Structures are given as structure tokens and as C-alpha cells.
Coordinates of C-alpha atoms in Angstrom, one line a residue:
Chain A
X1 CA 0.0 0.0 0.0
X2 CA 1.0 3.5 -0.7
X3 CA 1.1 5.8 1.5
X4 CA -0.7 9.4 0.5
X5 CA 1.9 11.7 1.9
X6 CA 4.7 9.5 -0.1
X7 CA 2.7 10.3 -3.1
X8 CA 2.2 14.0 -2.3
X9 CA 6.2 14.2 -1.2
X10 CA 6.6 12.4 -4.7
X11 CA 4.8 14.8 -6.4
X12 CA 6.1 17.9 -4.9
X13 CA 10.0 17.2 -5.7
X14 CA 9.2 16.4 -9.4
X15 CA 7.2 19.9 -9.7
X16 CA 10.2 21.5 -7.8
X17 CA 12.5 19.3 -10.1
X18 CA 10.7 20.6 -13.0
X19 CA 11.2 23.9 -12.3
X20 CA 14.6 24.0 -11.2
X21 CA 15.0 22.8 -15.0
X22 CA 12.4 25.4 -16.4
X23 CA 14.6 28.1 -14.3
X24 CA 18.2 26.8 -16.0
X25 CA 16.3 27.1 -19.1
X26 CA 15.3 30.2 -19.4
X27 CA 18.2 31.4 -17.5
X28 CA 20.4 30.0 -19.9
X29 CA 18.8 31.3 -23.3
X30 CA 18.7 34.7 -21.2
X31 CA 22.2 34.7 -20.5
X32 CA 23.2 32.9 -24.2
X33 CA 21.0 36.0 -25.8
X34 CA 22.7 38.6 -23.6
X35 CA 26.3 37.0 -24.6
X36 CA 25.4 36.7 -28.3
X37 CA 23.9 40.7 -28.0
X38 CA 27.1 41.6 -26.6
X39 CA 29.0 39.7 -28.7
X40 CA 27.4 41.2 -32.3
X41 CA 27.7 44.9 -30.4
X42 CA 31.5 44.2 -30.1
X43 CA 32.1 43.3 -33.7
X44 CA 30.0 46.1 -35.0
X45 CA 31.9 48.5 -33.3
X46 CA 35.6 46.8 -34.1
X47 CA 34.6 46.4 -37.8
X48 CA 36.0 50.0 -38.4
X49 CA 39.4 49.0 -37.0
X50 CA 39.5 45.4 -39.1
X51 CA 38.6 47.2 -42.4
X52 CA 41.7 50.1 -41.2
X53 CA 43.6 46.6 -40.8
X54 CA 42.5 45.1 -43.6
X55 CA 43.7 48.1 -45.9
X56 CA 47.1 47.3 -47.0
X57 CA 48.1 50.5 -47.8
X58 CA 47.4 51.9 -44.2
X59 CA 49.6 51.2 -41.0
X60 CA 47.0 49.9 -38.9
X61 CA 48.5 49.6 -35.4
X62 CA 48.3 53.7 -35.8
X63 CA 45.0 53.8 -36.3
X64 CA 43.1 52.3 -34.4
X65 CA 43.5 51.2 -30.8
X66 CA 41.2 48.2 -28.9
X67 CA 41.8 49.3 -25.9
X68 CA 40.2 46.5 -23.8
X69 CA 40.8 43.0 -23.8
X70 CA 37.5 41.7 -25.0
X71 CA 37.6 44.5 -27.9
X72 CA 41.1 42.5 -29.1
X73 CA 39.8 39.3 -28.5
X74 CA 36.9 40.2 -31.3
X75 CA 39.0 41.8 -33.4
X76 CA 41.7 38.8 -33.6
X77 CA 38.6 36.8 -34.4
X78 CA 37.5 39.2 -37.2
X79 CA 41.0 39.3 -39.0
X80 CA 41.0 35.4 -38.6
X81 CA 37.6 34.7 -39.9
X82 CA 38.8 38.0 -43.0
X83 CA 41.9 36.0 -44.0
X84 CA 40.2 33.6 -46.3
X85 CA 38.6 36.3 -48.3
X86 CA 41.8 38.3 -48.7
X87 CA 45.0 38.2 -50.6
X88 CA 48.4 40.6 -51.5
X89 CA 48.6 43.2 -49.1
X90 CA 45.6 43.1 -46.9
X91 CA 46.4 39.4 -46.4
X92 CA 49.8 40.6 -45.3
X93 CA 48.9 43.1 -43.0
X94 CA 46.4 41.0 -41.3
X95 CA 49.0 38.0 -40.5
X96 CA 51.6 40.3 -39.4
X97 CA 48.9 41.9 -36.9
X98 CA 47.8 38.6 -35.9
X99 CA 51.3 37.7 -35.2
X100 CA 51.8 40.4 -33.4
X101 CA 49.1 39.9 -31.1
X102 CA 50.5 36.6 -30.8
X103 CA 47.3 34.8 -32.3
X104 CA 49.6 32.2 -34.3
X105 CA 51.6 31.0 -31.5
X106 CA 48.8 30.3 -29.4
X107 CA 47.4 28.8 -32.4
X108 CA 50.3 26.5 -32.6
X109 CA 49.8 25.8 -28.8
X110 CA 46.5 24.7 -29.0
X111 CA 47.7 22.3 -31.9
X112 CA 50.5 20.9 -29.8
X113 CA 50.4 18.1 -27.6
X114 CA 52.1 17.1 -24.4
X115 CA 53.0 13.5 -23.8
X116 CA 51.0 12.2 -26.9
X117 CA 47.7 13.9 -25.3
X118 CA 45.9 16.3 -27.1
X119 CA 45.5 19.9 -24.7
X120 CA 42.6 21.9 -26.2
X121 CA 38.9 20.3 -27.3
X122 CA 38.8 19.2 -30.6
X123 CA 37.0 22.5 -32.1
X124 CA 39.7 24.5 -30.8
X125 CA 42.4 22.5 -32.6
X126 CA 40.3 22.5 -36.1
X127 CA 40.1 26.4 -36.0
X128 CA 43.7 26.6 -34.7
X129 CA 45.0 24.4 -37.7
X130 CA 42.8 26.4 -39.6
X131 CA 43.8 29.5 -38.7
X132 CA 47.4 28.6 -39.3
X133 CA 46.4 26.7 -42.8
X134 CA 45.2 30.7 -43.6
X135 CA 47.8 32.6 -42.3
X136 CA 50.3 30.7 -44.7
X137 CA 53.0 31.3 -42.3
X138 CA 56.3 28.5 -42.9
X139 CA 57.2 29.3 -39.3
X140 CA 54.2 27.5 -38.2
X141 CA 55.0 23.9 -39.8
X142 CA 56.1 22.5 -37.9
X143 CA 53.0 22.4 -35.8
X144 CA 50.4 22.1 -38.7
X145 CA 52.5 18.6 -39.7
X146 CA 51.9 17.6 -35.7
X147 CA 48.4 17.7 -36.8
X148 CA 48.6 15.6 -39.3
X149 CA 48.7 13.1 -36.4
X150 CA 46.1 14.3 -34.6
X151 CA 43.9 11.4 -33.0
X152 CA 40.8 12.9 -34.8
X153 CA 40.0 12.6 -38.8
X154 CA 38.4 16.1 -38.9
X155 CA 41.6 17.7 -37.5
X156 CA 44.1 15.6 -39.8
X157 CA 41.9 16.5 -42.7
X158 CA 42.3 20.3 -42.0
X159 CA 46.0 19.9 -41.0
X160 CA 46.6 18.4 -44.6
X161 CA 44.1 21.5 -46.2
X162 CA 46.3 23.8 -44.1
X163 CA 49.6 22.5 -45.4
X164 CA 48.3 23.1 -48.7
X165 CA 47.8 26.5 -48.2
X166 CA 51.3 27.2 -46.3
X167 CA 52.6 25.6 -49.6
X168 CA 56.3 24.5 -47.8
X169 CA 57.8 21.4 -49.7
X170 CA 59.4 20.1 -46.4
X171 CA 55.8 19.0 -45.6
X172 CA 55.5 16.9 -48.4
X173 CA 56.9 13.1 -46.6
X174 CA 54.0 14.0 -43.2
X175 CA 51.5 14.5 -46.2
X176 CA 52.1 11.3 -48.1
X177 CA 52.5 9.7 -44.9
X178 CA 49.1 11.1 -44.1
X179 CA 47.3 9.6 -47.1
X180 CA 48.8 6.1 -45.3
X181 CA 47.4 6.8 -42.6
X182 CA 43.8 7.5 -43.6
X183 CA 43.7 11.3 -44.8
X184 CA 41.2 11.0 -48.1
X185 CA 44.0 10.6 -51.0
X186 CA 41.5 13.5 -53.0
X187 CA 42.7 16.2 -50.1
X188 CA 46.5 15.2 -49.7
X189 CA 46.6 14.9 -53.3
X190 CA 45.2 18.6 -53.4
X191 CA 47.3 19.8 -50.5
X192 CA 50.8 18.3 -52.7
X193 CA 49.3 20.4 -55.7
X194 CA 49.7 23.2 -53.6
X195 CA 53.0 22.6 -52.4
X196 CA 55.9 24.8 -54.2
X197 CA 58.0 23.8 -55.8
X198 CA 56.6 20.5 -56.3
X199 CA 58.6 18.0 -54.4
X200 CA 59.8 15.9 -57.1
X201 CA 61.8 14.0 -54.8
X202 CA 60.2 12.8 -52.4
X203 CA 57.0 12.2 -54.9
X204 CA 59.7 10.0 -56.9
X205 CA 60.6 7.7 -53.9
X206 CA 56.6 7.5 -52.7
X207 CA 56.2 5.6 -56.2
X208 CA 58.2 2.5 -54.0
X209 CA 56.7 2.8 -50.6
X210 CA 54.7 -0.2 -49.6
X211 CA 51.4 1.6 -49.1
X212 CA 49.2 2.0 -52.2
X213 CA 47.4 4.9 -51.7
X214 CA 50.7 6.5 -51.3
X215 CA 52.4 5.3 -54.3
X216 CA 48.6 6.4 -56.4
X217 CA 48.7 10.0 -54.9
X218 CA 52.6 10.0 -55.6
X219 CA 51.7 9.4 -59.4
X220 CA 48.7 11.4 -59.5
X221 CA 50.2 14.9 -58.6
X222 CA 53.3 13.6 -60.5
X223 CA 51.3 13.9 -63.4
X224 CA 49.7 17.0 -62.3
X225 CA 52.6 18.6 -61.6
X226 CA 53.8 18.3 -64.8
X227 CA 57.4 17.1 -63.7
X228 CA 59.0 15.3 -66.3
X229 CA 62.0 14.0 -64.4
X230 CA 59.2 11.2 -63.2
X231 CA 58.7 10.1 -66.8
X232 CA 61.2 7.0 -66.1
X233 CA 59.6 5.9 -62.7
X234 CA 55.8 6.0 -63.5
X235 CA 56.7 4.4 -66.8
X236 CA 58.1 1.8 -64.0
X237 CA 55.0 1.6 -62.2
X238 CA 53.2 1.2 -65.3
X239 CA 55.1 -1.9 -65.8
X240 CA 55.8 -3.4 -61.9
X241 CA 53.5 -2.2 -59.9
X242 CA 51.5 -5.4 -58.6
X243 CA 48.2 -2.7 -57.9
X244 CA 46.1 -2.1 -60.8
X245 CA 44.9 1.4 -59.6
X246 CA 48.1 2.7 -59.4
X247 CA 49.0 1.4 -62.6
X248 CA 46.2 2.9 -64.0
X249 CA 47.3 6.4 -62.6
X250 CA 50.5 6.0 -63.3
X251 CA 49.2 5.6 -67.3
X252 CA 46.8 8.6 -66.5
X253 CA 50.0 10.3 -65.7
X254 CA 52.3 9.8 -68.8
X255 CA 49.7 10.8 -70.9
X256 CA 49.6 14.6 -68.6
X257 CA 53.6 14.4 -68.9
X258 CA 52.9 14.0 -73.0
X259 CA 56.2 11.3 -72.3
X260 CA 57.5 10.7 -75.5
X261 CA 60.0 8.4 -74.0
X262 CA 56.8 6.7 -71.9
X263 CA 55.5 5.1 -75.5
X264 CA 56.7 1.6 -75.3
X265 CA 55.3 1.3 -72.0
X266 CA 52.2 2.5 -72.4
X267 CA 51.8 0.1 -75.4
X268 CA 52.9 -2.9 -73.6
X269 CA 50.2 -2.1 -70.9
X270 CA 47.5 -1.6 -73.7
X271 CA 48.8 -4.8 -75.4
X272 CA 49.1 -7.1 -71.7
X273 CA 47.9 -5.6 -68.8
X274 CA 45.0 -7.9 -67.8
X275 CA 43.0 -5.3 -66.1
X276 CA 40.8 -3.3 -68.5
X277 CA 41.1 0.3 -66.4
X278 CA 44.9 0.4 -67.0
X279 CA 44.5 -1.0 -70.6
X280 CA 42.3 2.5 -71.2
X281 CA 44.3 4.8 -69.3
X282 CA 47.4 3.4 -71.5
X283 CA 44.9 4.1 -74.4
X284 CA 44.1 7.4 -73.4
X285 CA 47.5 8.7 -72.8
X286 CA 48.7 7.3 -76.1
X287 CA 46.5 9.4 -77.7
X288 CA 47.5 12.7 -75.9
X289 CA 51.0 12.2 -76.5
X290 CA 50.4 11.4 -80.0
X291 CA 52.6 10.6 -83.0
X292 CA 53.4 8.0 -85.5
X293 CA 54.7 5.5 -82.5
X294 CA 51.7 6.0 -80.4
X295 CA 49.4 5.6 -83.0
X296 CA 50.8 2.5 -83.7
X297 CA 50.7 1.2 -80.2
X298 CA 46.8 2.2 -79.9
X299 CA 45.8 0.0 -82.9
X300 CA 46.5 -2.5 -80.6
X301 CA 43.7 -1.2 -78.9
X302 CA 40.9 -1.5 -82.0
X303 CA 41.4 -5.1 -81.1
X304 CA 40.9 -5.7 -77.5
X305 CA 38.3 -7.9 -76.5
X306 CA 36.7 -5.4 -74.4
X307 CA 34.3 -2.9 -76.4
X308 CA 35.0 0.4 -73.9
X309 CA 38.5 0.0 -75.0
X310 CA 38.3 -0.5 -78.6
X311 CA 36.3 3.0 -78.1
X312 CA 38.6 4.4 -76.1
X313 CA 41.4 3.6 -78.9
X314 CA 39.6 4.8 -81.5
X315 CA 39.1 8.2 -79.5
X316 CA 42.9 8.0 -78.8
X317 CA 43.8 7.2 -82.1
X318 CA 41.3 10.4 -83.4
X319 CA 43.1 12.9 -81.0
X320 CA 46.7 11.7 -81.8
X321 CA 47.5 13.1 -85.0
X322 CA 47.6 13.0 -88.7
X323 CA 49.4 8.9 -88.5
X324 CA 46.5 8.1 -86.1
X325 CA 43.3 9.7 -88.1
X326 CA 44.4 8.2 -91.3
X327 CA 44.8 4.4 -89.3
X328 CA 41.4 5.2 -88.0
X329 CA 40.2 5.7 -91.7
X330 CA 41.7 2.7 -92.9
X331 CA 39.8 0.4 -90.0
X332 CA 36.3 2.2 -90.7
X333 CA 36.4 0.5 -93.9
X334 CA 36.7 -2.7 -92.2
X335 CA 33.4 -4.9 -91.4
X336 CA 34.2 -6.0 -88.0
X337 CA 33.7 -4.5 -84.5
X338 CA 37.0 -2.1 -84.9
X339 CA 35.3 -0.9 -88.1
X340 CA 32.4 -0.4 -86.6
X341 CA 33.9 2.0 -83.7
X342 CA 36.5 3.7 -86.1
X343 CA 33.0 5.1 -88.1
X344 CA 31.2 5.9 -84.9
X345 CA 34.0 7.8 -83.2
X346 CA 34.3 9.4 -87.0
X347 CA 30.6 10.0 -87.4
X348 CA 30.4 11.7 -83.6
X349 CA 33.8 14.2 -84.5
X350 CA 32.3 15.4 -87.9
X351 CA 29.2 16.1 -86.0
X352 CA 30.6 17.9 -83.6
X353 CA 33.0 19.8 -86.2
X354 CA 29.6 20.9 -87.9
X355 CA 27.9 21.8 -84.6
X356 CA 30.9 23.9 -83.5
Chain B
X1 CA 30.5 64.3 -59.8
X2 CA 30.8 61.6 -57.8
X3 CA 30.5 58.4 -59.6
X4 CA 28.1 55.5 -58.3
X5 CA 29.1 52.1 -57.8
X6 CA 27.2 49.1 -57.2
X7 CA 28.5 46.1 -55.0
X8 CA 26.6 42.6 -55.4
X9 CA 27.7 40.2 -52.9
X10 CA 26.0 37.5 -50.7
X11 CA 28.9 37.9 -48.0
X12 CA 28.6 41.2 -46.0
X13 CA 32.3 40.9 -45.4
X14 CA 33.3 40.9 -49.2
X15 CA 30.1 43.7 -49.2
X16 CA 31.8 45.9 -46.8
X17 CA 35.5 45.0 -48.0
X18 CA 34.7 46.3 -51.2
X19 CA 32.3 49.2 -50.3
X20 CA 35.5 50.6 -48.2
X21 CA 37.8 50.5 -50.7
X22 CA 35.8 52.4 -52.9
X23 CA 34.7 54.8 -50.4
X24 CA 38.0 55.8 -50.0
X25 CA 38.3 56.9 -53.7
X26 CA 35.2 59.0 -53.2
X27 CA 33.2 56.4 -55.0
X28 CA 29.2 56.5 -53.8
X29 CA 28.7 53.2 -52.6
X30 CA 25.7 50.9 -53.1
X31 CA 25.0 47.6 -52.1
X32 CA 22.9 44.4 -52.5
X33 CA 23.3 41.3 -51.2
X34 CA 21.4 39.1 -54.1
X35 CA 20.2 39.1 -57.7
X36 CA 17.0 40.6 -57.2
X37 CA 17.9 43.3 -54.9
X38 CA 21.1 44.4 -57.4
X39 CA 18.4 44.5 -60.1
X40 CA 15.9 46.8 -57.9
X41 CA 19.3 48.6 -57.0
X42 CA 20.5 49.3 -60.6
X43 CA 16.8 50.7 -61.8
X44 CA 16.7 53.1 -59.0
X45 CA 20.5 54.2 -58.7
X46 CA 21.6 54.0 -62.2
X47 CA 25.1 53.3 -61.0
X48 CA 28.4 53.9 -63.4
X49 CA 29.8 50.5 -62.7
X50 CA 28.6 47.2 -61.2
X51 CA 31.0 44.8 -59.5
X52 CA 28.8 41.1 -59.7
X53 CA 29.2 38.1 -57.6
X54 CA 28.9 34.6 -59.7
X55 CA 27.5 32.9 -57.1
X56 CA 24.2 34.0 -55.5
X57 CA 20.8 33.4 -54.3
X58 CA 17.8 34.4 -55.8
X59 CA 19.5 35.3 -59.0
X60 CA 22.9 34.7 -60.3
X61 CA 25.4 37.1 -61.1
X62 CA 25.2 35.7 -64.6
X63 CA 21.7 35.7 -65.0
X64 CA 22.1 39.5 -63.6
X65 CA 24.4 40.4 -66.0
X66 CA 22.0 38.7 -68.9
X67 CA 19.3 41.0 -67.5
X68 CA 21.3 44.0 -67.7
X69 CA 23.1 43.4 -71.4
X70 CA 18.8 42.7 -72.6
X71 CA 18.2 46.0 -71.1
X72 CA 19.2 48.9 -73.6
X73 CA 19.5 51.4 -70.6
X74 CA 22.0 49.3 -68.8
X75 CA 23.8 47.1 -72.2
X76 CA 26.7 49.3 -72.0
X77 CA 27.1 49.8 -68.1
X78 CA 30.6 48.2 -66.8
X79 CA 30.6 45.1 -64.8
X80 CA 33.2 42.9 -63.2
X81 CA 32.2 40.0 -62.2
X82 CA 33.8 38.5 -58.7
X83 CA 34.5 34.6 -58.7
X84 CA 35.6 32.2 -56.6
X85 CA 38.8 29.8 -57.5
X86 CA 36.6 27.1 -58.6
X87 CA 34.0 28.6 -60.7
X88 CA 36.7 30.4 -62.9
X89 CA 34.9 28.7 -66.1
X90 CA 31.8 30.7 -65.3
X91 CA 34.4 33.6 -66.5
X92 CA 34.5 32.5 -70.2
X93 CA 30.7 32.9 -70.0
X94 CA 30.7 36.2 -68.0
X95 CA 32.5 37.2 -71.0
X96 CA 30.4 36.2 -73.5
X97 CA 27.6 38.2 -72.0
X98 CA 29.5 41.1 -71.8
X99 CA 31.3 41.5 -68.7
X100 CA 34.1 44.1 -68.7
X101 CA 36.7 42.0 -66.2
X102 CA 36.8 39.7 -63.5
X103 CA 38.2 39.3 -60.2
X104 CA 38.6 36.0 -58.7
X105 CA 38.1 35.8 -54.5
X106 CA 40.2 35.7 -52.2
X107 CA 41.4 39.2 -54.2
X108 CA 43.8 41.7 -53.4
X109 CA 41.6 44.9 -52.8
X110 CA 44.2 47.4 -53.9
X111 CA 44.1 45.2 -57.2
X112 CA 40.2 45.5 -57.5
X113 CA 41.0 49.0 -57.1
X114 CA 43.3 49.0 -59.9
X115 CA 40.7 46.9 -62.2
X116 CA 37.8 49.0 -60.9
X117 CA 40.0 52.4 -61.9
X118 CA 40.6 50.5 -65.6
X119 CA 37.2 49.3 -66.2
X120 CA 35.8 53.5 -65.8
X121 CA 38.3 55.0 -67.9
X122 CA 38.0 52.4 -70.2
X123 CA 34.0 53.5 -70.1
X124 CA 34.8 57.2 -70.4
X125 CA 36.9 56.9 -73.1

């Protein structure tokens, strides 16, 4: 049996339960509003100064003054938030004033860690990385490669955007050791784009490190890049390399170079490699680099026993020059399947010839 | 006379960036923050030069830029049209319709100036 006054007792603590928690509520969006009121206020008035800070040709620390410490603390957060949308002078002057308010150090702080243990909450770490991605400031590698290791994805993927923007070729090895580690291969590879000059070197010697991934965004930006002393070692990978996607980029990546020199291989992948997506990248890049030889080595192609790479050889053979077109005329005469492709691929160019 | 210069921009920052800039060469400054607001803008203002964001709601800055080239008040008014690094094809078009020059973001603002200062003595001449 129940007693009433239990139930009564029961009753009262949840209604004084309820609104201690109704209270906090309203307390909170109170306080959260004031904050946010306060907050907007502040920015409004330091906008002013940012835009005097912003203005290259001016020398900001002259005129204007934030005189109190939450006034700074907005502004810092202004020029941060402003160095994305900037470049040339203004983008100067506002990393020099964030450095001299000492905003990238303690960016770099907040990145570090001390005995293997992250110090600041994830968020803090992104926008820090962020921030020093921005600021494109060499000083600051050092700690933007730390967070390349960072134990969360979100913060290694920012840390490899970041390098991209500081553009420092030393950072090359953490990046490609990154894209072993996890980091999506798209942003690594677009972070060793933006790396100048392009690290040739050490893109070389990823082409023979065990991981994959590694040795496919080593020949992906080596084709890219346009750097020319790989020609010999993805022509090596085209050959060797027991992974068919990165002997398929490594093809892709001749046929950017426009290797000459890259021919033979190319053809011998088009002739024998048993998986079809290197067999049309080999196709494809034939036909970009073009000539008598390649053109030769893509009629190979017209004869492959799958149909998307007889189509891809015809298109190759098309796009590779005088020596190729006049092949391609010869084999739409024929009655078989490589006839058959050679007059489609010709039929769809002289359509889009008259279109154009 | 002062001359009138209309800034279209969905970011208030690139809004103000700009506006500043050009305030400081004694340029009056209007803005709109969309396609259908710069159009409202331009028929009431009659501004000297139009700088056009690609990307915006409402209304592009393309299809802006095809509204004011269709318009025989506005088919010679200058325009440069502001991109961002990745849309940089929508520049081949911009041309096509008729803009004057572009400026890709992030930009330098004493370049904009620069281009800005071409773009009206190219349209005085």
C-alpha cells in the first residue's frame, strides 16, 4: 500500500524538479542572448578597425587602438575569420597583426600536444590548424605537420588542407605519410598540388613505398605537376607495380607528362595488362602524346576484346594526329567491330565539327 | 560628380571589403546582397559601374548580367564579375555576355581598385 503523503512528497520534488529545470532554461537562453547581444555589439563596433587593418596600404596599429581585452579578442577573431577572403597586401597586414598579437603562436599551442595527449577540445584544434592553414605562415609547420597526427579525422583532414595552403615542400613526406594513414587521397593529393615547388623527390621515392594509396597520390600529382623528371619511374609503375589502380594512374600520368619516352610502355600495358582500367588509361594517354609511334601502339587497342577500349582507342587514335586519323580511316572500312567503332567515333567528330 | 558604384555580394564581409575601398576613392557606394535586390538597386541608382558576384541566391550574377546586357539602358554599363577559385569557367561565360573584367576571391583589394579604376576609364573613353 502506498502511503498518500509519499505520493504528495513524490509529487512535490518532481514539480520542484521541473522547475529547477524550467529556471536553467530560461536562465540560460537569457544569459546565451545577452552573450550573443554583446558579442554582435562588439564586432559592429571593431569592424572599423578590421577594415583600417584590412587596408594594406594603411599602417594599422596607428590607427586604431582596442583598448580593452575583449575589444582584441573580437578583433583577432575578425582578421581570422577576413583571411580567407583576402590576398596581397591586406592578407599581409592582417597576419603580421595577428602575429603580433601573438594569435599564431597560441594557435600552434593549442595544436601541440604534451605526452602524446591532445591539450585543447577538438573544435579549438580545427580552428587553430585552420587558422594557421590561412595565415600561410612557414614558421608555423612544424605544428600544422603535428596535426597531421592528430587522434581525430576532422583535424588531420584540416591539418593536410592547411599545409596546402602554407605551400612548404618540407611537408611533403608527413602529407604522403598522411594519405597512409587514412587522410582521403583527393585532399593530400590537393594539398601536394599546392605545395611549391613541387617536391619531385620525395614524390619519386613514394612511387616504391609499400602503401598504395601512397604510391597512387605520388603518381597522380606527378602527373599534375607536370614534372617530367618522373617520366622513367611511373613508366616503372606502369610496368611493376602489382596494384592495378596505381597502374592505371600511373598511365593517366604519362599521358599529362605527353612522355614521349613513356610510348613503349604505355603500349605494352595496352597490349598485356589484364585489367581493363589500365589498358584505357594506357589508351588514353597514347593518344594525348600522340605521333606515329603512339598511334601504332593504340591499334592494338581496335582489337581488345573489351568494347569500352576499342572505343577508347579509336578516340585516342582520333586525337593523336595525322598517323593516327588516317589508321582510324583505314579500320572504318573494315566490317568488324573495330570498323564499326572507327566510323562511330568518326561520325560523332564530324558532328561535332559541324555543330561547332 | 561623384560616380556610383554598385556592389553585389551575398557575404557582407566581401560587401563591406569592397564598399571601403571604394569609399575611400570618393566612389558612392551601393549595395545588394542578391540578384534581385542588385536589379531593384541598378533601376533606382543608375550606377556607373557594377561589381557582380557569380555565385548568389535568388539570381545569379550571370543571369544578372544577362538581364542588364537585354536591357538597352543598362547594355553598356561596366561590370566585373567576382568569382571564386573554382567557378573560374563561369568567367568564359561572363564574357560572353559582356562583362568588362573579373576578379577572382580571395582578391587583393588594392588590385580591384586597380581593375575597378581601368574598367571607368575604359568607359569614359
Amino acid at each position: 500500500v502506498i502511503e498518500p503523503t509519499f505520493v504528495a512528497n513524490a509529487l512535490a520534488l518532481l514539480g520542484v524538479a521541473l522547475a529547477v529545470t524550467l529556471a536553467a532554461a530560461v536562465m540560460h537562453k537569457v544569459l546565451r542572448g545577452g552573450l550573443d547581444t554583446r558579442r554582435a555589439r562588439l564586432q559592429a563596433r571593431m569592424r572599423p578597425a578590421l577594415l583600417e587593418l584590412v587596408d594594406g596600404e594603411a599602417r594599422p596599429q596607428r590607427r586604431f587602438r582596442p583598448t580593452r581585452r575583449g575589444e582584441r579578442r573580437v578583433l583577432r577573431r575578425l582578421a581570422a575569420e577576413h583571411l580567407p577572403k583576402v590576398k596581397g597586401d591586406a592578407h599581409e597586414a592582417l597576419v603580421a597583426w595577428l602575429r603580433t598579437e601573438g594569435e599564431l603562436d597560441r594557435a600552434a599551442g593549442r595544436v601541440e600536444r604534451r605526452h602524446g595527449v591532445a591539450i585543447a577540445p577538438l573544435h579549438r584544434r580545427a580552428r587553430a590548424t585552420h587558422l594557421l592553414g590561412e595565415a600561410g605562415d612557414a614558421t608555423q609547420v612544424a605544428a600544422v605537420v603535428a596535426a597531421l597526427t592528430d587522434r581525430s579525422r576532422a583535424v588531420q583532414v584540416v591539418a593536410a588542407r592547411a599545409l596546402g595552403g602554407v605551400r612548404d615542400t618540407s611537408s611533403a613526406p608527413a602529407l604522403l605519410a598522411a594519405a597512409a594513414a587514412g587522410v582521403p587521397a583527393s585532399v593530400v593529393t590537393r594539398a601536394l598540388l599546392g605545395l611549391a615547388p613541387a617536391p619531385v623527390g620525395d614524390l619519386r621515392a613514394a612511387l616504391r613505398a609499400p602503401d598504395a594509396t601512397v604510391r597512387s597520390v605520388a603518381a597522380d600529382v606527378l602527373g599534375r605537376s607536370a614534372s617530367r623528371a618522373a617520366t622513367g619511374d611511373l613508366a616503372r609503375t606502369v610496368e611493376r607495380d602489382p596494384i592495378p589502380f596505381v597502374r592505371a594512374r600511373a598511365a593517366a600520368a604519362l599521358g599529362w607528362l605527353d612522355a614521349t619516352s613513356a610510348v613503349g610502355s604505355l603500349a605494352g600495358a595496352l597490349q598485356r595488362d589484364p585489367i581493363a582500367a589500365v589498358r584505357k588509361e594506357a589508351a588514353i594517354s597514347l593518344g594525348r602524346i600522340g605521333g606515329a609511334d603512339a598511334a601504332h601502339a593504340l591499334e592494338a587497342g581496335l582489337h581488345d576484346e573489351q568494347s569500352d577500349i576499342v572505343q577508347a582507342a579509336a578516340e585516342a587514335l582520333l586525337g593523336s594526329g595525322p598517323a593516327g586519323a588516317a589508321l582510324l580511316h583505314q579500320y572504318a572500312a573494315r566490317a568488324d567491330r573495330s570498323g564499326a567503332y572507327a566510323r562511330e567515333v568518326l561520325a560523332l567528330a564530324a558532328l561535332t565539327k559541324a555543330q561547332a | 560628380m561623384t560616380k556610383k558604384v554598385l556592389v553585389v555580394d551575398d557575404d557582407p564581409d566581401i560587401r563591406e571589403l569592397i564598399a571601403f575601398k571604394l569609399r575611400q576613392q570618393d566612389f558612392e557606394v551601393h549595395l545588394a546582397a542578391d540578384g534581385e535586390e542588385a536589379l531593384v538597386v541598378l533601376r533606382d541608382e543608375q550606377p556607373q559601374l557594377a561589381l557582380l558576384d557569380v555565385m548568389m541566391p535568388k539570381r545569379s550574377g550571370l543571369e544578372v548580367l544577362q538581364a542588364l546586357r537585354d536591357d538597352p539602358e543598362t547594355q553598356s554599363l561596366p561590370v566585373i564579375m567576382l568569382t571564386a577559385k573554382a567557378q573560374e569557367a563561369d568567367v568564359e561565360r561572363g564574357f560572353d555576355l559582356g562583362a568588362d573584367d573579373y576578379i577572382v576571391k580571395p582578391f587583393s583589394p588594392r588590385e580591384l581598385m586597380s581593375r575597378v579604376r581601368a574598367v571607368m576609364t575604359r568607359g569614359n573613353a
